[in-house]
mmCIF file of C-alpha atoms in Angstrom:
data_model
loop_
_atom_site.group_PDB
_atom_site.id
_atom_site.type_symbol
_atom_site.label_atom_id
_atom_site.label_comp_id
_atom_site.label_asym_id
_atom_site.label_seq_id
_atom_site.Cartn_x
_atom_site.Cartn_y
_atom_site.Cartn_z
ATOM 1 C CA MET A 1 214.458 -18.400 59.284
ATOM 2 C CA ARG A 2 218.008 -20.443 57.511
ATOM 3 C CA TRP A 3 219.114 -21.620 61.058
ATOM 4 C CA MET A 4 215.248 -22.617 62.078
ATOM 5 C CA MET A 5 214.407 -24.822 59.217
ATOM 6 C CA LEU A 6 218.213 -26.328 60.178
ATOM 7 C CA PHE A 7 216.979 -27.164 63.925
ATOM 8 C CA ILE A 8 214.233 -28.715 62.600
ATOM 9 C CA ALA A 9 215.501 -30.778 60.189
ATOM 10 C CA VAL A 10 217.821 -31.710 62.579
ATOM 11 C CA PHE A 11 215.704 -32.162 66.019
ATOM 12 C CA TRP A 12 213.511 -34.639 63.364
ATOM 13 C CA MET A 13 216.523 -36.826 62.467
ATOM 14 C CA ALA A 14 217.055 -37.523 66.292
ATOM 15 C CA THR A 15 213.709 -38.129 67.527
ATOM 16 C CA GLY A 16 211.703 -38.787 63.886
ATOM 17 C CA PRO A 17 209.072 -41.755 63.265
ATOM 18 C CA ALA A 18 209.898 -44.850 64.463
ATOM 19 C CA ASP A 19 212.451 -47.392 62.659
ATOM 20 C CA ALA A 20 212.473 -50.106 62.853
ATOM 21 C CA ARG A 21 213.055 -50.504 67.027
ATOM 22 C CA GLY A 22 209.932 -48.110 67.621
ATOM 23 C CA ALA A 23 211.126 -46.860 70.858
ATOM 24 C CA GLU A 24 213.020 -43.361 69.435
ATOM 25 C CA ASN A 25 210.442 -41.037 69.687
ATOM 26 C CA CYS A 26 208.945 -43.146 73.355
ATOM 27 C CA THR A 27 212.156 -41.994 75.038
ATOM 28 C CA VAL A 28 211.985 -38.830 74.398
ATOM 29 C CA CYS A 29 209.817 -38.882 77.664
ATOM 30 C CA HIS A 30 209.688 -41.905 78.596
ATOM 31 C CA ARG A 31 213.070 -42.450 80.532
ATOM 32 C CA VAL A 32 213.398 -46.695 81.312
ATOM 33 C CA THR A 33 215.446 -49.260 80.591
ATOM 34 C CA LEU A 34 214.059 -52.935 79.118
ATOM 35 C CA THR A 35 216.056 -55.625 81.069
ATOM 36 C CA GLY A 36 216.418 -59.758 80.937
ATOM 37 C CA LYS A 37 214.928 -61.178 77.751
ATOM 38 C CA HIS A 38 213.184 -58.172 76.931
ATOM 39 C CA GLY A 39 216.021 -55.969 76.946
ATOM 40 C CA GLY A 40 216.203 -55.431 72.924
ATOM 41 C CA LEU A 41 212.702 -55.345 72.232
ATOM 42 C CA SER A 42 211.433 -51.534 70.766
ATOM 43 C CA CYS A 43 208.385 -50.116 73.636
ATOM 44 C CA LEU A 44 205.974 -50.361 70.927
ATOM 45 C CA SER A 45 206.738 -54.653 71.185
ATOM 46 C CA CYS A 46 204.226 -54.371 74.245
ATOM 47 C CA HIS A 47 202.575 -51.375 73.959
ATOM 48 C CA GLY A 48 201.299 -51.295 70.460
ATOM 49 C CA ASN A 49 200.964 -48.262 67.895
ATOM 50 C CA GLU A 50 202.284 -45.217 68.425
ATOM 51 C CA ALA A 51 199.525 -43.037 68.149
ATOM 52 C CA ARG A 52 197.420 -44.829 70.824
ATOM 53 C CA PRO A 53 199.715 -46.857 72.578
ATOM 54 C CA SER A 54 198.380 -49.459 75.972
ATOM 55 C CA PRO A 55 199.394 -47.610 79.111
ATOM 56 C CA ASP A 56 199.557 -50.943 80.510
ATOM 57 C CA PRO A 57 199.694 -54.060 77.854
ATOM 58 C CA ALA A 58 199.661 -56.951 80.545
ATOM 59 C CA SER A 59 196.924 -56.267 82.102
ATOM 60 C CA PHE A 60 193.906 -59.001 81.484
ATOM 61 C CA ALA A 61 191.333 -56.148 81.557
ATOM 62 C CA GLY A 62 192.873 -55.664 77.769
ATOM 63 C CA LYS A 63 193.925 -59.624 77.242
ATOM 64 C CA ALA A 64 196.989 -58.836 77.825
ATOM 65 C CA THR A 65 197.911 -58.053 74.129
ATOM 66 C CA GLY A 66 201.052 -56.780 75.015
ATOM 67 C CA CYS A 67 202.105 -60.176 75.816
ATOM 68 C CA THR A 68 199.935 -62.773 74.135
ATOM 69 C CA GLY A 69 201.082 -61.279 70.506
ATOM 70 C CA CYS A 70 204.805 -63.275 71.724
ATOM 71 C CA HIS A 71 203.536 -65.260 73.119
ATOM 72 C CA ARG A 72 200.669 -67.240 71.906
ATOM 73 C CA GLY A 73 198.626 -69.475 73.824
ATOM 74 C CA TYR A 74 198.603 -67.547 76.357
ATOM 75 C CA GLU A 75 195.324 -65.527 76.069
ATOM 76 C CA GLY A 76 193.367 -68.001 77.922
ATOM 77 C CA MET A 77 195.151 -66.953 81.752
ATOM 78 C CA ALA A 78 192.860 -64.111 81.612
ATOM 79 C CA GLY A 79 190.223 -66.431 82.068
ATOM 80 C CA HIS A 80 191.715 -68.695 84.976
ATOM 81 C CA VAL A 81 190.264 -69.395 87.850
ATOM 82 C CA MET A 82 193.257 -67.768 89.115
ATOM 83 C CA ALA A 83 192.492 -64.352 87.536
ATOM 84 C CA THR A 84 188.116 -65.290 88.061
ATOM 85 C CA ARG A 85 188.138 -66.606 91.117
ATOM 86 C CA SER A 86 185.201 -68.019 90.152
ATOM 87 C CA SER A 87 185.308 -71.238 92.636
ATOM 88 C CA GLU A 88 185.079 -68.290 95.297
ATOM 89 C CA ARG A 89 182.819 -65.664 93.700
ATOM 90 C CA ASP A 90 180.114 -69.079 93.587
ATOM 91 C CA PHE A 91 180.922 -69.285 97.428
ATOM 92 C CA VAL A 92 180.650 -65.894 98.338
ATOM 93 C CA GLN A 93 177.285 -65.729 96.331
ATOM 94 C CA ARG A 94 175.451 -68.818 98.247
ATOM 95 C CA THR A 95 176.473 -67.396 101.153
ATOM 96 C CA TYR A 96 177.248 -64.414 103.004
ATOM 97 C CA GLY A 97 176.919 -62.185 99.309
ATOM 98 C CA ARG A 98 172.654 -63.563 100.106
ATOM 99 C CA HIS A 99 173.010 -60.798 103.688
ATOM 100 C CA ASP A 100 175.765 -58.663 101.559
ATOM 101 C CA PRO A 101 175.986 -58.683 98.067
ATOM 102 C CA ALA A 102 179.434 -57.124 98.526
ATOM 103 C CA PHE A 103 180.507 -59.174 100.417
ATOM 104 C CA PHE A 104 182.845 -60.515 98.219
ATOM 105 C CA ALA A 105 184.575 -56.675 97.078
ATOM 106 C CA LYS A 106 184.994 -56.183 100.955
ATOM 107 C CA ASN A 107 186.340 -59.273 102.021
ATOM 108 C CA CYS A 108 188.083 -61.146 98.855
ATOM 109 C CA GLY A 109 189.238 -58.615 96.626
ATOM 110 C CA GLU A 110 192.824 -58.649 97.666
ATOM 111 C CA CYS A 111 194.272 -61.622 96.043
ATOM 112 C CA HIS A 112 193.386 -62.769 92.004
ATOM 113 C CA VAL A 113 195.257 -62.362 89.042
ATOM 114 C CA ARG A 114 194.820 -59.102 87.549
ATOM 115 C CA SER A 115 197.860 -59.023 85.295
ATOM 116 C CA CYS A 116 200.516 -60.868 84.067
ATOM 117 C CA LEU A 117 203.021 -58.416 86.103
ATOM 118 C CA ASP A 118 201.373 -60.245 89.110
ATOM 119 C CA CYS A 119 203.784 -63.426 88.302
ATOM 120 C CA HIS A 120 205.761 -61.987 86.170
ATOM 121 C CA GLY A 121 207.299 -59.099 88.428
ATOM 122 C CA GLY A 122 205.667 -56.053 89.035
ATOM 123 C CA ASN A 123 207.665 -53.708 86.886
ATOM 124 C CA GLY A 124 206.943 -54.373 83.600
ATOM 125 C CA HIS A 125 210.513 -53.270 82.153
ATOM 126 C CA ARG A 126 212.347 -55.832 84.467
ATOM 127 C CA VAL A 127 209.910 -58.552 83.107
ATOM 128 C CA ALA A 128 211.284 -62.472 85.210
ATOM 129 C CA ARG A 129 210.399 -65.892 85.822
ATOM 130 C CA PRO A 130 208.342 -65.879 88.001
ATOM 131 C CA HIS A 131 209.885 -66.676 91.987
ATOM 132 C CA ASP A 132 208.281 -68.604 94.753
ATOM 133 C CA SER A 133 207.363 -65.244 96.482
ATOM 134 C CA ALA A 134 204.898 -63.856 93.974
ATOM 135 C CA CYS A 135 202.553 -67.776 94.230
ATOM 136 C CA LEU A 136 203.436 -66.895 98.003
ATOM 137 C CA ALA A 137 201.664 -63.609 97.869
ATOM 138 C CA CYS A 138 198.127 -65.176 97.400
ATOM 139 C CA HIS A 139 198.587 -68.437 97.989
ATOM 140 C CA LYS A 140 199.287 -68.486 102.302
ATOM 141 C CA GLY A 141 196.857 -68.470 105.199
ATOM 142 C CA TYR A 142 194.102 -70.831 104.253
ATOM 143 C CA PHE A 143 194.525 -71.104 100.627
ATOM 144 C CA THR A 144 197.096 -74.025 100.316
ATOM 145 C CA GLY A 145 200.934 -72.981 99.503
ATOM 146 C CA ALA A 146 202.309 -71.239 102.351
ATOM 147 C CA GLU A 147 202.369 -75.025 104.194
ATOM 148 C CA PHE A 148 204.776 -76.169 101.092
ATOM 149 C CA ALA A 149 207.646 -73.985 102.788
ATOM 150 C CA GLY A 150 206.701 -75.079 106.892
ATOM 151 C CA ARG A 151 204.220 -71.924 107.967
ATOM 152 C CA ALA A 152 200.738 -72.238 109.154
ATOM 153 C CA PRO A 153 198.559 -69.606 109.310
ATOM 154 C CA ARG A 154 198.161 -67.646 112.763
ATOM 155 C CA GLU A 155 194.762 -66.683 114.662
ATOM 156 C CA GLU A 156 193.012 -63.438 113.950
ATOM 157 C CA HIS A 157 193.147 -62.662 117.761
ATOM 158 C CA GLY A 158 195.317 -60.062 118.479
ATOM 159 C CA ARG A 159 196.979 -61.723 121.096
ATOM 160 C CA TYR A 160 198.443 -64.454 118.562
ATOM 161 C CA GLN A 161 200.326 -61.488 115.848
ATOM 162 C CA ARG A 162 203.736 -61.868 116.571
ATOM 163 C CA GLY A 163 206.502 -63.926 115.698
ATOM 164 C CA VAL A 164 208.522 -63.838 112.665
ATOM 165 C CA GLU A 165 206.770 -62.628 109.543
ATOM 166 C CA PHE A 166 206.544 -63.251 105.794
ATOM 167 C CA GLN A 167 205.238 -60.714 103.382
ATOM 168 C CA GLY A 168 204.248 -58.509 106.243
ATOM 169 C CA GLU A 169 201.658 -61.099 107.856
ATOM 170 C CA PRO A 170 203.629 -63.544 111.256
ATOM 171 C CA PHE A 171 202.793 -67.482 110.947
ATOM 172 C CA LEU A 172 203.369 -70.618 113.029
ATOM 173 C CA LYS A 173 206.583 -72.136 112.239
ATOM 174 C CA MET A 174 205.886 -76.182 110.532
ATOM 175 C CA LEU A 175 207.562 -78.881 109.972
ATOM 176 C CA PRO A 176 208.587 -77.836 106.268
ATOM 177 C CA ASP A 177 208.041 -80.318 102.746
ATOM 178 C CA VAL A 178 210.299 -82.108 102.048
ATOM 179 C CA HIS A 179 211.056 -81.332 98.434
ATOM 180 C CA PHE A 180 211.106 -77.830 100.055
ATOM 181 C CA GLU A 181 213.893 -78.963 102.035
ATOM 182 C CA LYS A 182 215.753 -80.431 98.531
ATOM 183 C CA GLY A 183 215.216 -76.978 97.368
ATOM 184 C CA LEU A 184 212.628 -77.071 94.657
ATOM 185 C CA GLY A 185 210.269 -74.586 94.161
ATOM 186 C CA CYS A 186 206.618 -74.351 92.610
ATOM 187 C CA ALA A 187 207.370 -74.634 89.345
ATOM 188 C CA ALA A 188 209.296 -78.187 89.244
ATOM 189 C CA CYS A 189 205.694 -79.389 89.976
ATOM 190 C CA HIS A 190 203.290 -76.279 88.899
ATOM 191 C CA ASP A 191 203.335 -74.879 85.004
ATOM 192 C CA MET A 192 201.380 -71.962 82.958
ATOM 193 C CA ALA A 193 200.845 -75.603 80.680
ATOM 194 C CA SER A 194 199.053 -77.414 82.894
ATOM 195 C CA PHE A 195 197.054 -74.739 84.427
ATOM 196 C CA LEU A 196 195.872 -73.540 80.318
ATOM 197 C CA SER A 197 195.045 -76.940 79.883
ATOM 198 C CA GLY A 198 192.651 -76.895 83.661
ATOM 199 C CA ARG A 199 194.904 -78.868 85.688
ATOM 200 C CA LYS A 200 196.062 -78.119 89.002
ATOM 201 C CA SER A 201 199.898 -80.126 88.345
ATOM 202 C CA ALA A 202 201.956 -80.979 85.572
ATOM 203 C CA ARG A 203 203.447 -83.846 87.284
ATOM 204 C CA GLY A 204 202.320 -86.120 89.524
ATOM 205 C CA CYS A 205 204.033 -88.047 93.178
ATOM 206 C CA THR A 206 204.909 -91.096 90.430
ATOM 207 C CA ASP A 207 206.408 -89.468 87.882
ATOM 208 C CA CYS A 208 208.796 -88.992 90.453
ATOM 209 C CA HIS A 209 208.948 -91.824 92.347
ATOM 210 C CA ARG A 210 208.116 -95.559 92.455
ATOM 211 C CA PRO A 211 206.408 -97.199 94.937
ATOM 212 C CA ASP A 212 208.988 -99.434 96.775
ATOM 213 C CA ARG A 213 207.948 -102.930 97.585
ATOM 214 C CA LYS A 214 210.303 -103.053 100.632
ATOM 215 C CA VAL A 215 207.960 -100.603 102.880
ATOM 216 C CA LEU A 216 205.129 -102.332 104.244
ATOM 217 C CA GLU A 217 202.189 -100.287 103.150
ATOM 218 C CA HIS A 218 203.235 -99.691 99.162
ATOM 219 C CA ARG A 219 202.934 -103.777 99.491
ATOM 220 C CA ILE A 220 198.929 -103.379 100.132
ATOM 221 C CA ALA A 221 197.444 -103.456 96.521
ATOM 222 C CA ALA A 222 194.647 -101.035 97.956
ATOM 223 C CA HIS A 223 196.736 -98.581 99.559
ATOM 224 C CA LEU A 224 198.318 -97.936 95.544
ATOM 225 C CA GLU A 225 195.680 -98.502 93.975
ATOM 226 C CA LYS A 226 192.949 -96.685 96.035
ATOM 227 C CA MET A 227 194.763 -93.828 98.083
ATOM 228 C CA GLU A 228 196.174 -90.790 96.818
ATOM 229 C CA CYS A 229 200.188 -90.982 97.367
ATOM 230 C CA TYR A 230 199.720 -87.624 99.932
ATOM 231 C CA ALA A 231 196.291 -89.085 101.870
ATOM 232 C CA CYS A 232 200.140 -90.642 103.867
ATOM 233 C CA HIS A 233 202.874 -88.686 103.492
ATOM 234 C CA SER A 234 200.842 -85.453 104.700
ATOM 235 C CA ALA A 235 202.616 -84.519 107.844
ATOM 236 C CA TRP A 236 199.758 -82.202 108.797
ATOM 237 C CA ALA A 237 197.611 -79.314 106.619
ATOM 238 C CA PRO A 238 196.051 -75.965 108.428
ATOM 239 C CA GLN A 239 192.514 -76.853 108.918
ATOM 240 C CA GLU A 240 189.717 -74.129 109.985
ATOM 241 C CA TYR A 241 186.706 -74.790 111.686
ATOM 242 C CA GLY A 242 183.815 -72.640 111.941
ATOM 243 C CA THR A 243 184.587 -69.475 110.068
ATOM 244 C CA PHE A 244 182.897 -66.534 111.477
ATOM 245 C CA TYR A 245 181.751 -63.480 109.807
ATOM 246 C CA LEU A 246 180.428 -60.907 111.955
ATOM 247 C CA ARG A 247 179.053 -57.062 110.035
ATOM 248 C CA PHE A 248 178.200 -54.352 112.053
ATOM 249 C CA ILE A 249 176.107 -51.181 111.069
ATOM 250 C CA ASP A 250 176.597 -48.226 113.001
ATOM 251 C CA SER A 251 177.811 -49.655 116.354
ATOM 252 C CA THR A 252 180.295 -48.838 118.722
ATOM 253 C CA LEU A 253 180.182 -52.470 120.129
ATOM 254 C CA GLN A 254 182.717 -53.347 116.799
ATOM 255 C CA ASN A 255 185.917 -51.253 119.013
ATOM 256 C CA GLN A 256 185.612 -54.388 121.989
ATOM 257 C CA TYR A 257 186.521 -57.260 119.097
ATOM 258 C CA ARG A 258 190.170 -56.853 119.706
ATOM 259 C CA LEU A 259 191.134 -58.604 116.170
ATOM 260 C CA ARG A 260 193.248 -57.544 113.214
ATOM 261 C CA ASN A 261 191.959 -55.733 110.206
ATOM 262 C CA ASN A 262 189.186 -54.712 111.934
ATOM 263 C CA ASP A 263 188.877 -51.198 110.146
ATOM 264 C CA GLY A 264 185.598 -52.306 107.808
ATOM 265 C CA GLU A 265 181.999 -53.493 108.576
ATOM 266 C CA TYR A 266 183.557 -57.616 108.663
ATOM 267 C CA VAL A 267 185.706 -58.547 111.425
ATOM 268 C CA LYS A 268 186.727 -61.918 110.856
ATOM 269 C CA SER A 269 186.915 -64.908 113.333
ATOM 270 C CA VAL A 270 187.474 -68.559 113.953
ATOM 271 C CA TYR A 271 186.291 -71.177 116.141
ATOM 272 C CA LEU A 272 188.978 -73.099 115.821
ATOM 273 C CA LYS A 273 192.312 -73.789 113.727
ATOM 274 C CA THR A 274 194.057 -76.807 113.919
ATOM 275 C CA GLN A 275 197.807 -77.913 111.918
ATOM 276 C CA ASP A 276 197.609 -82.007 112.562
ATOM 277 C CA ALA A 277 196.589 -84.675 110.428
ATOM 278 C CA PRO A 278 193.459 -83.470 107.880
ATOM 279 C CA PRO A 279 190.526 -85.599 108.128
ATOM 280 C CA LEU A 280 190.569 -88.097 104.694
ATOM 281 C CA GLY A 281 188.013 -88.503 102.540
ATOM 282 C CA VAL A 282 187.240 -89.462 98.745
ATOM 283 C CA ASN A 283 187.814 -87.264 95.763
ATOM 284 C CA ALA A 284 186.695 -86.518 92.300
ATOM 285 C CA ALA A 285 188.993 -89.598 90.940
ATOM 286 C CA GLY A 286 187.350 -91.667 93.700
ATOM 287 C CA ARG A 287 190.815 -91.875 95.184
ATOM 288 C CA VAL A 288 191.549 -91.215 99.893
ATOM 289 C CA SER A 289 192.492 -87.620 99.744
ATOM 290 C CA PRO A 290 192.840 -85.770 102.495
ATOM 291 C CA VAL A 291 189.901 -82.811 103.681
ATOM 292 C CA ARG A 292 189.321 -80.427 105.298
ATOM 293 C CA PRO A 293 186.184 -77.510 105.697
ATOM 294 C CA GLU A 294 186.060 -74.785 103.059
ATOM 295 C CA PHE A 295 184.210 -73.673 105.035
ATOM 296 C CA ILE A 296 181.958 -74.354 107.405
ATOM 297 C CA ALA A 297 180.451 -70.378 107.746
ATOM 298 C CA TYR A 298 178.765 -68.813 110.028
ATOM 299 C CA PHE A 299 177.199 -64.850 109.547
ATOM 300 C CA THR A 300 175.799 -62.386 112.255
ATOM 301 C CA GLU A 301 174.955 -58.783 111.578
ATOM 302 C CA ILE A 302 174.643 -56.201 114.464
ATOM 303 C CA ARG A 303 172.849 -53.333 114.242
ATOM 304 C CA GLY A 304 173.598 -50.355 116.903
ATOM 305 C CA ASP A 305 174.281 -52.866 120.199
ATOM 306 C CA ASN A 306 171.382 -55.584 119.007
ATOM 307 C CA VAL A 307 172.017 -58.497 116.639
ATOM 308 C CA SER A 308 170.074 -58.409 113.377
ATOM 309 C CA GLY A 309 168.119 -61.753 113.290
ATOM 310 C CA ALA A 310 169.808 -64.677 113.947
ATOM 311 C CA GLU A 311 172.809 -65.251 115.652
ATOM 312 C CA ASN A 312 175.298 -67.366 114.067
ATOM 313 C CA ARG A 313 173.423 -68.306 111.384
ATOM 314 C CA LEU A 314 175.449 -71.322 108.845
ATOM 315 C CA LEU A 315 175.433 -70.586 105.711
ATOM 316 C CA ALA A 316 177.169 -73.379 104.317
ATOM 317 C CA ALA A 317 179.589 -76.485 106.064
ATOM 318 C CA GLU A 318 181.345 -77.328 103.142
ATOM 319 C CA TRP A 319 184.295 -79.763 102.648
ATOM 320 C CA ARG A 320 187.071 -80.055 100.018
ATOM 321 C CA ALA A 321 189.135 -82.727 98.812
ATOM 322 C CA PHE A 322 192.588 -80.780 98.844
ATOM 323 C CA PHE A 323 196.697 -81.465 98.313
ATOM 324 C CA PRO A 324 198.434 -80.358 101.579
ATOM 325 C CA HIS A 325 201.909 -79.417 100.848
ATOM 326 C CA THR A 326 203.863 -80.796 103.635
ATOM 327 C CA VAL A 327 205.520 -84.097 101.966
ATOM 328 C CA ARG A 328 207.363 -86.328 104.735
ATOM 329 C CA ARG A 329 208.842 -90.177 104.558
ATOM 330 C CA GLY A 330 206.939 -91.053 107.318
ATOM 331 C CA THR A 331 203.612 -91.938 107.339
ATOM 332 C CA PRO A 332 200.792 -92.520 110.207
ATOM 333 C CA LEU A 333 200.418 -96.051 112.018
ATOM 334 C CA CYS A 334 197.633 -98.318 110.891
ATOM 335 C CA ASP A 335 195.424 -96.840 113.528
ATOM 336 C CA GLY A 336 196.003 -93.893 112.672
ATOM 337 C CA CYS A 337 193.578 -94.421 109.662
ATOM 338 C CA HIS A 338 191.903 -98.445 110.253
ATOM 339 C CA ASP A 339 190.591 -97.688 113.841
ATOM 340 C CA ASN A 340 190.271 -93.845 113.659
ATOM 341 C CA ARG A 341 186.416 -92.556 113.180
ATOM 342 C CA ARG A 342 186.519 -89.038 113.276
ATOM 343 C CA ARG A 343 189.212 -88.801 110.304
ATOM 344 C CA PHE A 344 186.779 -89.582 108.584
ATOM 345 C CA LEU A 345 183.992 -87.797 110.438
ATOM 346 C CA LEU A 346 182.192 -90.460 111.508
ATOM 347 C CA GLU A 347 182.909 -89.330 115.293
ATOM 348 C CA LYS A 348 181.440 -91.289 117.636
ATOM 349 C CA PRO A 349 178.583 -88.949 120.367
ATOM 350 C CA GLU A 350 180.317 -90.062 123.044
ATOM 351 C CA GLU A 351 183.440 -89.195 122.404
ATOM 352 C CA ARG A 352 183.168 -85.579 121.107
ATOM 353 C CA ILE A 353 185.001 -82.788 123.166
ATOM 354 C CA TYR A 354 183.106 -79.787 121.650
ATOM 355 C CA ARG A 355 179.721 -79.722 122.384
ATOM 356 C CA LEU A 356 179.053 -77.637 119.319
ATOM 357 C CA ARG A 357 175.076 -77.261 119.878
ATOM 358 C CA GLU A 358 175.159 -76.099 122.983
ATOM 359 C CA ASP A 359 177.598 -73.069 122.151
ATOM 360 C CA GLY A 360 174.863 -72.368 119.792
ATOM 361 C CA MET A 361 176.587 -73.346 116.704
ATOM 362 C CA SER A 362 173.852 -75.457 114.865
ATOM 363 C CA LEU A 363 175.771 -78.986 114.544
ATOM 364 C CA ASP A 364 176.499 -81.781 116.016
ATOM 365 C CA SER A 365 180.228 -81.759 115.252
ATOM 366 C CA PHE A 366 182.446 -80.801 112.801
ATOM 367 C CA TRP A 367 183.647 -84.451 112.564
ATOM 368 C CA ASP A 368 180.196 -86.008 112.359
ATOM 369 C CA ARG A 369 179.193 -85.285 108.653
ATOM 370 C CA THR A 370 175.566 -84.802 109.416
ATOM 371 C CA GLY A 371 174.455 -81.162 107.607
ATOM 372 C CA GLN A 372 177.682 -81.269 106.252
ATOM 373 C CA ARG A 373 178.478 -81.948 102.427
ATOM 374 C CA MET A 374 181.846 -82.580 100.117
ATOM 375 C CA VAL A 375 181.762 -80.539 97.111
ATOM 376 C CA ASN A 376 184.774 -81.891 94.611
ATOM 377 C CA GLY A 377 183.695 -85.501 96.329
ATOM 378 C CA SER A 378 182.095 -87.382 98.715
ATOM 379 C CA PHE A 379 182.679 -88.767 102.594
ATOM 380 C CA LEU A 380 184.336 -92.304 102.754
ATOM 381 C CA GLU A 381 180.962 -94.708 102.903
ATOM 382 C CA GLU A 382 180.950 -96.029 106.926
ATOM 383 C CA LYS A 383 180.385 -99.537 105.092
ATOM 384 C CA ARG A 384 183.674 -98.840 103.711
ATOM 385 C CA TYR A 385 185.602 -98.010 106.656
ATOM 386 C CA ARG A 386 184.132 -100.918 109.191
ATOM 387 C CA GLU A 387 185.168 -103.432 106.651
ATOM 388 C CA MET A 388 189.461 -101.444 106.465
ATOM 389 C CA SER A 389 188.715 -101.299 109.931
ATOM 390 C CA ALA A 390 188.151 -105.426 110.541
ATOM 391 C CA ARG A 391 190.859 -107.165 112.520
ATOM 392 C CA THR A 392 191.183 -110.229 109.386
ATOM 393 C CA PRO A 393 194.717 -112.014 109.483
ATOM 394 C CA ALA A 394 196.279 -109.794 107.060
ATOM 395 C CA TYR A 395 195.715 -106.749 108.334
ATOM 396 C CA THR A 396 196.808 -108.584 111.945
ATOM 397 C CA LYS A 397 200.342 -109.423 110.613
ATOM 398 C CA GLY A 398 201.333 -106.303 108.430
ATOM 399 C CA TYR A 399 200.101 -104.810 112.034
ATOM 400 C CA VAL A 400 202.525 -106.986 113.840
ATOM 401 C CA GLU A 401 205.101 -106.369 110.582
ATOM 402 C CA LYS A 402 204.571 -102.635 110.966
ATOM 403 C CA TRP A 403 205.646 -102.595 115.159
ATOM 404 C CA LYS A 404 208.700 -105.227 114.736
ATOM 405 C CA SER A 405 210.122 -102.656 112.362
ATOM 406 C CA LEU A 406 209.597 -99.839 114.036
ATOM 407 C CA VAL A 407 210.960 -101.718 117.561
ATOM 408 C CA ASN A 408 213.948 -102.825 115.463
ATOM 409 C CA ARG A 409 214.551 -99.870 114.435
ATOM 410 C CA VAL A 410 214.809 -98.621 117.600
ATOM 411 C CA ASP A 411 217.104 -100.994 118.955
ATOM 412 C CA SER A 412 219.584 -100.504 116.522
ATOM 413 C CA SER A 413 219.560 -97.078 116.619
ATOM 414 C CA SER A 414 220.102 -97.268 120.305
ATOM 415 C CA SER A 415 222.875 -99.748 120.331
ATOM 416 C CA ARG A 416 225.726 -97.419 118.887
#
């Protein structure tokens, strides 16, 4: 009996109640090692009460109390749009969700932040600052981000699913943003403080750059006062025109659609994808900005071997002003904006290549604003377009100066 009591005493000395470090009892069973800046913390610093420890202290479902206990002020991330995806949910609710209330869960549930560890490391015992790859796990494809590194989304059809891959998905290799080429990452412009304050970025272009008066475009007051810098300096942007979802119910026809990820009841396809310079509109700040469809959404339901209801129902034709992360030093020539109706969704009928109504699409043109709307700004007024396209003496003078600068640059480069 005496030896038994001695054994119990030694055991409790080794594994007794948690001391200031609070980790002894945990590590008897849980063989884990903390590394990085959290390496010196006790287990209960994050997991809470030893009697009822939190199994996932970084989860937003539990308000990430294991993290916000020390990182004060970041409680709001659980309610940030990256976690709630409120804008995406609202769009689905008023479009595809009218026909299938479970549409979001079936097609849109993968990319949203559920935990601090989604960005700061999937293993909670090796917490680290987010790397760009954590951002691009969600900001890829048609969602702003991947183009920063020169990656454009490929077509959904299986024949286009080839070439180089990133995070398991093939992409088109395009010209990257000049800031990416210089080694800057996402965190150079985006930080937690800006997200929590409702801003998308902590820095704007002019925080680092100043207009150069030697550059013709920078000497035009209207450019600096009425346009975003990236309206001219965005080299390209992914654009998706006509986003189709086909829903198959008790149908064998789905097998005929050889598309990627068509194992469920839905098949997604797109009428047209482009990667050229995006159209222009006016953003919520009243400045000319790149815009793109988000989304021109169509829906077809197929039951058995027949279409149920109308085919290719247009559920929304919505555009959004945005910032393509494809900044380059060069800019379009004057005619790229001042004599380009299509770029402002003012395409003339006689100039149309795509005949959408003849294809059963219920829109005259993707580049005609009729029947479409801007959700975070407005389309440029036609009167304003006519004014900016007038061939005034000032415009003609600038136009000639621009071309002379290009010709002289070619001459000097050829004379060597």
